[in-house]
Short mmCIF file of C-alpha atoms in Angstrom, two decimals:
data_model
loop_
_atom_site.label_atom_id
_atom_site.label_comp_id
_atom_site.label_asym_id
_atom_site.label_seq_id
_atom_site.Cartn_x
_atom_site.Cartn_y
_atom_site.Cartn_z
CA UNK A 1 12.40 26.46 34.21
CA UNK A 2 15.53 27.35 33.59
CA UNK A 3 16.32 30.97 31.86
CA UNK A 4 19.07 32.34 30.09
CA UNK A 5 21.45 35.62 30.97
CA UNK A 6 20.97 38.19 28.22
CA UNK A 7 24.51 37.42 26.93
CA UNK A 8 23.78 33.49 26.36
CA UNK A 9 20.64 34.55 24.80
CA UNK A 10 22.53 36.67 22.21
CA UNK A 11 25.05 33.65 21.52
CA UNK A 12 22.20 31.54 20.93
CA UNK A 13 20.65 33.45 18.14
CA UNK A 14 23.44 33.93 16.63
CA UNK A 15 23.86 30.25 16.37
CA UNK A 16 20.02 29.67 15.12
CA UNK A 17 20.84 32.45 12.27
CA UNK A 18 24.16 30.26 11.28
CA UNK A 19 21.86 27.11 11.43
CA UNK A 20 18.97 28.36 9.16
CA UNK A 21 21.66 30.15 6.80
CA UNK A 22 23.86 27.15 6.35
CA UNK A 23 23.14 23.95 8.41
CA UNK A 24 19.15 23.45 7.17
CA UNK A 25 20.41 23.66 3.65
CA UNK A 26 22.79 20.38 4.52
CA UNK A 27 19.37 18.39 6.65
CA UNK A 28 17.71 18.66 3.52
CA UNK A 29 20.08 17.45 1.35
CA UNK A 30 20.40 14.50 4.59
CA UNK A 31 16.82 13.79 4.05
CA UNK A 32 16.97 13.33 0.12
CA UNK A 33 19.27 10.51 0.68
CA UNK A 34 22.91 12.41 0.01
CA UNK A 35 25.73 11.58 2.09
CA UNK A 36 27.60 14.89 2.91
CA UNK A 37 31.63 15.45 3.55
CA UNK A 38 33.61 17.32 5.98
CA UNK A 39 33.77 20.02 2.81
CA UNK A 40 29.90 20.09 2.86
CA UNK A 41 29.91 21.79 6.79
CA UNK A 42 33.05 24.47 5.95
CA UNK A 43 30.36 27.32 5.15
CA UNK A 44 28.75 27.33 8.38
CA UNK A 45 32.06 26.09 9.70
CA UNK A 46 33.45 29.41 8.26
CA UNK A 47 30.57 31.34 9.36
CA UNK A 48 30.72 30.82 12.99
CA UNK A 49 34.57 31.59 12.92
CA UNK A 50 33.70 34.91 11.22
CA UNK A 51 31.33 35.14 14.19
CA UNK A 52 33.81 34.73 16.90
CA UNK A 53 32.58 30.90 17.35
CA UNK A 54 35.82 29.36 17.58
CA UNK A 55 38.11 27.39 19.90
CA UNK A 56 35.02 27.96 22.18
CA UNK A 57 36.64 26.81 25.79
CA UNK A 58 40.21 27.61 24.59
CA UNK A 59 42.24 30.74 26.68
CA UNK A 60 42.48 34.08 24.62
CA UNK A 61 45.99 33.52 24.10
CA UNK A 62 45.37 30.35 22.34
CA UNK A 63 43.26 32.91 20.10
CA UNK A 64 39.97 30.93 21.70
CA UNK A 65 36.39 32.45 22.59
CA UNK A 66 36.98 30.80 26.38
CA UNK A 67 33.18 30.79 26.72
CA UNK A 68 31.89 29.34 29.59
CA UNK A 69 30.47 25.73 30.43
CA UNK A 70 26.67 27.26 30.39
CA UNK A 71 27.51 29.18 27.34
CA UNK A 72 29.30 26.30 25.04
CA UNK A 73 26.50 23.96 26.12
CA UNK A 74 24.21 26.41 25.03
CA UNK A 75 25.29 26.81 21.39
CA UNK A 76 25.44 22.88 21.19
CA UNK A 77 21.60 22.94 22.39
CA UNK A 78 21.06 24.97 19.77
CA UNK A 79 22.79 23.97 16.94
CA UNK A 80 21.82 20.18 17.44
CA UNK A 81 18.23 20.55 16.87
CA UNK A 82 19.72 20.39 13.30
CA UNK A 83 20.17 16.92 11.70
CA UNK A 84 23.66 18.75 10.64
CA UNK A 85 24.71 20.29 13.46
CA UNK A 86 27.87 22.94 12.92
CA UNK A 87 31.23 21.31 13.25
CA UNK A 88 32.96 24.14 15.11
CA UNK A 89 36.75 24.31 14.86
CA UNK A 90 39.77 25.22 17.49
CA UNK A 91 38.67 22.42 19.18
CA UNK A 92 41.80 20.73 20.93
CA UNK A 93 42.24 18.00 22.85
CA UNK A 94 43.13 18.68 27.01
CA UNK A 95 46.42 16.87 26.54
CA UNK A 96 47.66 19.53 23.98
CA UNK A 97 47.04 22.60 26.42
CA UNK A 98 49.77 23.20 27.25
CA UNK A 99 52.81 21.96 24.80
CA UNK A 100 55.61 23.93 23.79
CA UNK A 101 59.20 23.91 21.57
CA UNK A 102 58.75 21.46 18.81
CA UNK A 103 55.37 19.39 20.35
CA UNK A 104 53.89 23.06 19.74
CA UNK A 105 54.45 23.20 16.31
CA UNK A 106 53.78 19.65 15.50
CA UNK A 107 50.49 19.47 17.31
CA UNK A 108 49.11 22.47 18.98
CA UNK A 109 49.41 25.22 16.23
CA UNK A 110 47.98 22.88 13.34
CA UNK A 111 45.07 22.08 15.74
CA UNK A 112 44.50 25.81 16.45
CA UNK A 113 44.65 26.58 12.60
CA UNK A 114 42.58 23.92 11.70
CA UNK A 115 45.23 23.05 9.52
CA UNK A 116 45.36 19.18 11.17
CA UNK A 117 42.63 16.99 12.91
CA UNK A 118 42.56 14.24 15.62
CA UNK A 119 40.26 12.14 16.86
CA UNK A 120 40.05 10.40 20.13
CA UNK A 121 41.11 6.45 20.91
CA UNK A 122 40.64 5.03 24.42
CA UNK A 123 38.02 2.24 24.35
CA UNK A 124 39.30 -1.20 23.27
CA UNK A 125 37.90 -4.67 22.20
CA UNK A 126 37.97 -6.29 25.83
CA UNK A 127 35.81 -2.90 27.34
CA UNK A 128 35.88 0.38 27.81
CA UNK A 129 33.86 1.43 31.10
CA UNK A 130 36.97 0.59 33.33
CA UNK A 131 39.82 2.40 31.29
CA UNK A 132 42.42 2.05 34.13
CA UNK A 133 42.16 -1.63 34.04
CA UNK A 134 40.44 -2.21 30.55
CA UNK A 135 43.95 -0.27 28.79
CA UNK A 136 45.82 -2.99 27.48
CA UNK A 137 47.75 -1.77 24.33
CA UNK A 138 51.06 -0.99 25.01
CA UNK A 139 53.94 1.34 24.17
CA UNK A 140 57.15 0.46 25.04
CA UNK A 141 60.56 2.86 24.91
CA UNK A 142 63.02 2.04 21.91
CA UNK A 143 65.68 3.96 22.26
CA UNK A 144 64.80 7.74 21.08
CA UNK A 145 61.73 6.38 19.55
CA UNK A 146 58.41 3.96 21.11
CA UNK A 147 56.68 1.04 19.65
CA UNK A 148 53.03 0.67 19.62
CA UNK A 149 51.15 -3.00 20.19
CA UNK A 150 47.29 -3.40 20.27
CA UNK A 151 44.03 -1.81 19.10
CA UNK A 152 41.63 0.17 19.62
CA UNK A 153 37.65 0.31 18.74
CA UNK A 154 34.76 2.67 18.13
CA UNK A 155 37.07 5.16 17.06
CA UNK A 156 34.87 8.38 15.71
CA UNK A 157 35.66 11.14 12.93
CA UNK A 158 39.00 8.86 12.20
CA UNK A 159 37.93 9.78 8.42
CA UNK A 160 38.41 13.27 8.66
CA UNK A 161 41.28 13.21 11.04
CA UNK A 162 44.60 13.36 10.38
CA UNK A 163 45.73 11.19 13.18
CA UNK A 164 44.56 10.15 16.31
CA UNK A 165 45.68 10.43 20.33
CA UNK A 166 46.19 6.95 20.81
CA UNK A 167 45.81 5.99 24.91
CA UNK A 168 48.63 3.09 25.39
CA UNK A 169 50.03 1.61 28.85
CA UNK A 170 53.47 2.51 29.61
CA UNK A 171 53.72 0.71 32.87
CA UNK A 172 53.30 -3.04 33.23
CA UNK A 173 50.51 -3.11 36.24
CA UNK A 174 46.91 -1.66 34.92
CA UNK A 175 46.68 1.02 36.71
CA UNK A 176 45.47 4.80 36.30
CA UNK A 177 48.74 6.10 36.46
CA UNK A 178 50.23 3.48 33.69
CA UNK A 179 48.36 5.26 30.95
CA UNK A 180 50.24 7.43 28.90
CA UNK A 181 48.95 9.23 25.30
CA UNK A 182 50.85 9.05 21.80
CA UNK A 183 49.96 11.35 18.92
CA UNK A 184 49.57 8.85 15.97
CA UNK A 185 49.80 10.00 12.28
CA UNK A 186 47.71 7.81 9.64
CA UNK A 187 50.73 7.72 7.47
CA UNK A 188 52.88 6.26 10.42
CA UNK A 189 53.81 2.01 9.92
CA UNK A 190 51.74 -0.03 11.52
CA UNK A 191 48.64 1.77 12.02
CA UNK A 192 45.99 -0.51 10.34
CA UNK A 193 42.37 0.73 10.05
CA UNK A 194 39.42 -1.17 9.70
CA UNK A 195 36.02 1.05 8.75
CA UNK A 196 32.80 -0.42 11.31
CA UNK A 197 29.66 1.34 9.95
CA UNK A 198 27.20 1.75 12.97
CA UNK A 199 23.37 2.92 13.31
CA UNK A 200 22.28 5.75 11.73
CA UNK A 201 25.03 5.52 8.96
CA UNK A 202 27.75 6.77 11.87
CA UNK A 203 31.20 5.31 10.74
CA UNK A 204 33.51 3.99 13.53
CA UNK A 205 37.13 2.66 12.89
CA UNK A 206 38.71 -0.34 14.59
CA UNK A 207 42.25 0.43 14.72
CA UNK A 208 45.39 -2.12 15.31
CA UNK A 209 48.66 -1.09 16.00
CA UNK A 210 51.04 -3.63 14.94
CA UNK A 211 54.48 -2.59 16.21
CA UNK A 212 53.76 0.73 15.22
CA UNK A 213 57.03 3.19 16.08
CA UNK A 214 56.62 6.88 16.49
CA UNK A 215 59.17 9.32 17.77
CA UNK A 216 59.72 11.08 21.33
CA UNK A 217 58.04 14.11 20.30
CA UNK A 218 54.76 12.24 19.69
CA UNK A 219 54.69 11.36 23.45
CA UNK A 220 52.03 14.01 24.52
CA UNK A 221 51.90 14.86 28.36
CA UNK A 222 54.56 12.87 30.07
CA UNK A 223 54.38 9.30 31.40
CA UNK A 224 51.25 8.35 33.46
CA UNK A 225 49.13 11.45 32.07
CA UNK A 226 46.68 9.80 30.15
CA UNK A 227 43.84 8.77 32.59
CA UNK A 228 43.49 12.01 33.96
CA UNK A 229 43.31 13.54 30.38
CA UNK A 230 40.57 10.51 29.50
CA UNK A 231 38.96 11.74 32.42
CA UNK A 232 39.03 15.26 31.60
CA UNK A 233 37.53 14.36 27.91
CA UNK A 234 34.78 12.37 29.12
CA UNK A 235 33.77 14.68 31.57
CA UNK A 236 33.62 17.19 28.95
CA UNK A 237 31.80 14.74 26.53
CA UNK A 238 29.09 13.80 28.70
CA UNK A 239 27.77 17.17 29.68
CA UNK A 240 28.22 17.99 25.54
CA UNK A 241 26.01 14.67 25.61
CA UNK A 242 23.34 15.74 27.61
CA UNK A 243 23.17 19.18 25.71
CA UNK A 244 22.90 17.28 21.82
CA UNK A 245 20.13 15.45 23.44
CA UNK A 246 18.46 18.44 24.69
CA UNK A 247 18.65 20.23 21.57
CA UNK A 248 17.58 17.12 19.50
CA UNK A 249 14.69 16.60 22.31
CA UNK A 250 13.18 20.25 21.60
CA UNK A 251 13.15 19.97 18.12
CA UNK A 252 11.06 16.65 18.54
CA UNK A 253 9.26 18.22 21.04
CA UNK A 254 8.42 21.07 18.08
CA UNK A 255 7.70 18.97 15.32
CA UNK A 256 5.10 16.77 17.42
CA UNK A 257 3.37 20.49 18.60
CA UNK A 258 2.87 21.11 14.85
CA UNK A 259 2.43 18.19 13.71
CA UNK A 260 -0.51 17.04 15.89
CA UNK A 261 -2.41 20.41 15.18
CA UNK A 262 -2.48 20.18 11.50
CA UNK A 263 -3.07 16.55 11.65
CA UNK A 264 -7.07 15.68 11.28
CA UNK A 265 -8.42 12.33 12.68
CA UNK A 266 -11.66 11.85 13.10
CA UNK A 267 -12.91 14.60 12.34
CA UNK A 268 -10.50 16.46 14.97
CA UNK A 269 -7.02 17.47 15.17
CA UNK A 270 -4.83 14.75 17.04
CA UNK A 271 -4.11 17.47 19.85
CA UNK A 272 -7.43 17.42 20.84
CA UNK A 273 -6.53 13.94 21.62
CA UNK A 274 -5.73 12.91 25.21
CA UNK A 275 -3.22 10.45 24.74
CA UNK A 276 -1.76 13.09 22.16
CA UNK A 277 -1.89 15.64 24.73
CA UNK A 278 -0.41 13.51 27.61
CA UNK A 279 2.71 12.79 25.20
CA UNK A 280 3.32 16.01 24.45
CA UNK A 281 2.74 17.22 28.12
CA UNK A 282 4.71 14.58 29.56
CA UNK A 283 7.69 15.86 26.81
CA UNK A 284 7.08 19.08 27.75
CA UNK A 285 8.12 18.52 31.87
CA UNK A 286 10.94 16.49 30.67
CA UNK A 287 12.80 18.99 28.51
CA UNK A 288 12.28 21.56 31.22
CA UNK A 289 13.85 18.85 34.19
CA UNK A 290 16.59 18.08 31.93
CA UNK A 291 17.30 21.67 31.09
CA UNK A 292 17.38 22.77 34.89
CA UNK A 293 19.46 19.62 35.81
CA UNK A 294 22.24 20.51 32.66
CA UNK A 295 22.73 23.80 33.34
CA UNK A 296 22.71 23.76 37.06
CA UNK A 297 25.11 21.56 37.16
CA UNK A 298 26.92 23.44 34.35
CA UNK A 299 26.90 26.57 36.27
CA UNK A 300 28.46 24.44 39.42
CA UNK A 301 31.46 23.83 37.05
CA UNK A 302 32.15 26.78 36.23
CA UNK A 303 32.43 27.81 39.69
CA UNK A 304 35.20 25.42 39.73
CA UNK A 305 33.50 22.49 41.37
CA UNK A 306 34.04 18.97 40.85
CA UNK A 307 31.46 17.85 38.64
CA UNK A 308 32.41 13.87 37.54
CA UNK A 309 29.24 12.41 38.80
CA UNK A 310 26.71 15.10 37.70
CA UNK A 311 28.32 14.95 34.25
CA UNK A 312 27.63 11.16 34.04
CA UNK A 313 24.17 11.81 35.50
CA UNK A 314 23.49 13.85 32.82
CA UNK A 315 24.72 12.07 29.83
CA UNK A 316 22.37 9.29 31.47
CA UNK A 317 19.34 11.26 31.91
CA UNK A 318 19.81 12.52 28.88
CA UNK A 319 20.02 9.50 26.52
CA UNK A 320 17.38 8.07 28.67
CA UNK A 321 15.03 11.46 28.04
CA UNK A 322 15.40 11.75 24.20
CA UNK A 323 14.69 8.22 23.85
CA UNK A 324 11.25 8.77 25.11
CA UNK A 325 10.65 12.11 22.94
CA UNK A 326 11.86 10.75 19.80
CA UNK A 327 9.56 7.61 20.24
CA UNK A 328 6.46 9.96 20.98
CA UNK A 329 7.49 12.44 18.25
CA UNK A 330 7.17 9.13 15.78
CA UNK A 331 3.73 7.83 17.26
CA UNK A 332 2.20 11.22 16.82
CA UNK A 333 3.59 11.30 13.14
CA UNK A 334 2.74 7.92 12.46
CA UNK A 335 3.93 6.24 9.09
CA UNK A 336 5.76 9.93 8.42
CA UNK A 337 8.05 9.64 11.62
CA UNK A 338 9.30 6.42 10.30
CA UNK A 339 10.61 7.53 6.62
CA UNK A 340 14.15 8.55 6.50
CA UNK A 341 12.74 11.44 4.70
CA UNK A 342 11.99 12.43 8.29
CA UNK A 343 14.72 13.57 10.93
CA UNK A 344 13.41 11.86 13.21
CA UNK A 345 13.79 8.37 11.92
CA UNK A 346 17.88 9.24 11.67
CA UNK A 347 17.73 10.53 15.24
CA UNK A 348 16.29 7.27 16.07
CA UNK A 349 18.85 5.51 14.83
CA UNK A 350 21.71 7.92 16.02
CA UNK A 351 20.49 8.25 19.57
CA UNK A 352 20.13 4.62 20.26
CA UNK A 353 24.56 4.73 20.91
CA UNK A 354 24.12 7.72 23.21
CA UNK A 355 23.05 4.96 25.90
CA UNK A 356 26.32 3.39 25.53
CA UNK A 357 28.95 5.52 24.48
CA UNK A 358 31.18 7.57 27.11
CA UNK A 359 30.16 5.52 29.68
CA UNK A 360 27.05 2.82 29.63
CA UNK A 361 23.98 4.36 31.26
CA UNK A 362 24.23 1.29 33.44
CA UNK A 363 27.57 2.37 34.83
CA UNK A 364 26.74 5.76 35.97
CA UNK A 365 23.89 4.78 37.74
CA UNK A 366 24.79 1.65 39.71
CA UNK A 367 28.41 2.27 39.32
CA UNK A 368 28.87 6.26 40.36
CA UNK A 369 25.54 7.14 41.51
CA UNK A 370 25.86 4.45 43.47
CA UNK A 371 28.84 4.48 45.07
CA UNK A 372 28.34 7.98 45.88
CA UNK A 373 25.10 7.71 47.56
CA UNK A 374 26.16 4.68 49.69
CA UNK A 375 29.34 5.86 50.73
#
């Protein structure tokens, strides 16, 4: 099992007092059938920044926390065993690190404020688990200015953004080092949006860019920067993965404990049950795996050590693991697991796109697990 330093542990209840003050509030109102806005999370939004929760991996003198991997992942566990997880804020993009002169004030400081949003656009029509060769909107030079042809898919939080870092080819061969990024505003011409509602009531955009001209200070990071950036951002995204499931997972994990207690059947509670008992034992072993294998490998990079595959490992084993738990948290509840007046039927439907998204499951096991095992 894996255990906490005394300083994590502190972070974490600090979180769990944010969620029960201002995130349970919003899972209720989930569970009565209300749809909530980027307005309903601002209190616990505004909490956690009172608390010192914000710009959690950012430097000091970006005016972040600069918490560490084991840390951040941590507070995610934590505050996703929520159905409304906190939205914290400061959050910026890899490719924005390190701007300066007018870039700065365009992009950076807004970001930092929480003045401006933007979301993330990499994955296109024709695929998305090869984005080296699978890039093929393109931005070509026009003068002082560059013009945007293609579009991009599955694009997340474009509703409450207020553009989006757009990842466009700048070089004719598809290669990693022809992928550039563009900050795109949604007021800029020829930015068309399309809203694609997914599972779980998520909403996704399909976005086209129809010779869609920005200006020279919207090209963020210098030519060829993009796939390392992508890179960067999945990385990150994966191990976040594997941490939402985790948290999600233990709250199952919770609710099944209780559940089958109070639940009488035949003239006994279901936990006296064996095939009860081997669901929630079998649960049990898996949180604990997961939990070693996430922050293990979190630990290893924050010792600076590459950690590519073990982040894809882990978004895999993760999906994979709350899959199981939610599906054994809704056999022990029966009928009940299956209302939407239940978390757990919206975490069934949410977690089903956590096998595909950043990266197939398939991928990172006979694509990067394999490759590094056979080479």
């Amino acid at each position: 099992m894996y255990e906490f330093k005394e300083e994590t542990r502190a972070l974490v209840d600090l979180v769990r007092r944010i969620v029960k003050d201002h995130q349970a509030p919003l899972e209720t109102r989930i569970l009565r059938g209300e749809k909530l806005t980027w307005a309903d999370y601002e209190p616990g939004r505004e909490a956690a920044r009172k608390a010192g929760l914000w710009g959690l991996r950012l430097p000091p003198e970006l005016s972040g926390t600069h918490l560490s991997l084991v840390d951040r992942l941590a507070i995610f566990e934590e505050s996703f065993k929520c159905l409304a997880p906190i939205r914290f804020g400061g959050e910026v993009h890899h490719a924005l690190f390190h701007l300066q002169g007018e870039q700065k004030a365009r992009y950076l400081d807004p970001l930092l404020s929480d003045s401006k949003r933007y979301c993330f656009a990499l994955t296109e029509p024709g695929g998305g688990s090869d984005p080296a060769r699978a890039v093929s909107t393109y931005a070509k030079r026009d003068g002082g200015s560059w013009v945007i042809n293609g579009s991009k898919s599955w694009v997340s939080f474009f509703d409450d953004a207020d553009g989006v870092l757009v990842f466009a080819r700048t070089a004719e061969e598809k290669c990693a080092s022809g992928i550039s990024i563009f900050a795109v505003e949604k007021g800029d011409p020829g930015l068309v949006a399309r809203p694609v509602p997914m599972l779980g009531g998520f909403m996704t955009h399909q976005l086209t860019f129809e010779s869609c001209r920005i200006d020279d200070v919207a090209f963020i990071g210098g030519e060829g920067a993009g796939f390392k950036v992508a890179q960067q951002q999945l990385s990150r995204a994966r191990f976040e993965i594997g941490a939402e499931a985790l948290g999600i997972a233990q709250r199952c994990y919770d609710m099944m404990v209780e559940h089958s207690k109070k639940r009488v059947v035949f003239e006994s509670p279901l936990s006296e049950k064996q095939a009860v008992q081997s669901m929630i034992v079998d649960s049990w072993i898996e949180i604990q795996q997961h939990r070693l294998m996430l922050y293990t490998c979190a630990e290893k990079d924050d010792r600076g050590e590459d950690t590519r595959v073990e982040a894809g490992m882990i978004k895999m084993t993760g999906a994979d693991m709350v899959d199981r738990i939610i599906d054994r948290a809704i056999q022990i509840h029966g009928a009940a697991g299956c209302t939407y007046e239940s978390p757990l039927a919206h975490w069934y439907d949410l977690q089903r796109m956590a096998r595909i998204y950043e990266g197939p499951n398939e991928t990172h096991k006979y694509r990067m697990l394999a490759r590094r095992l056979l080479a």
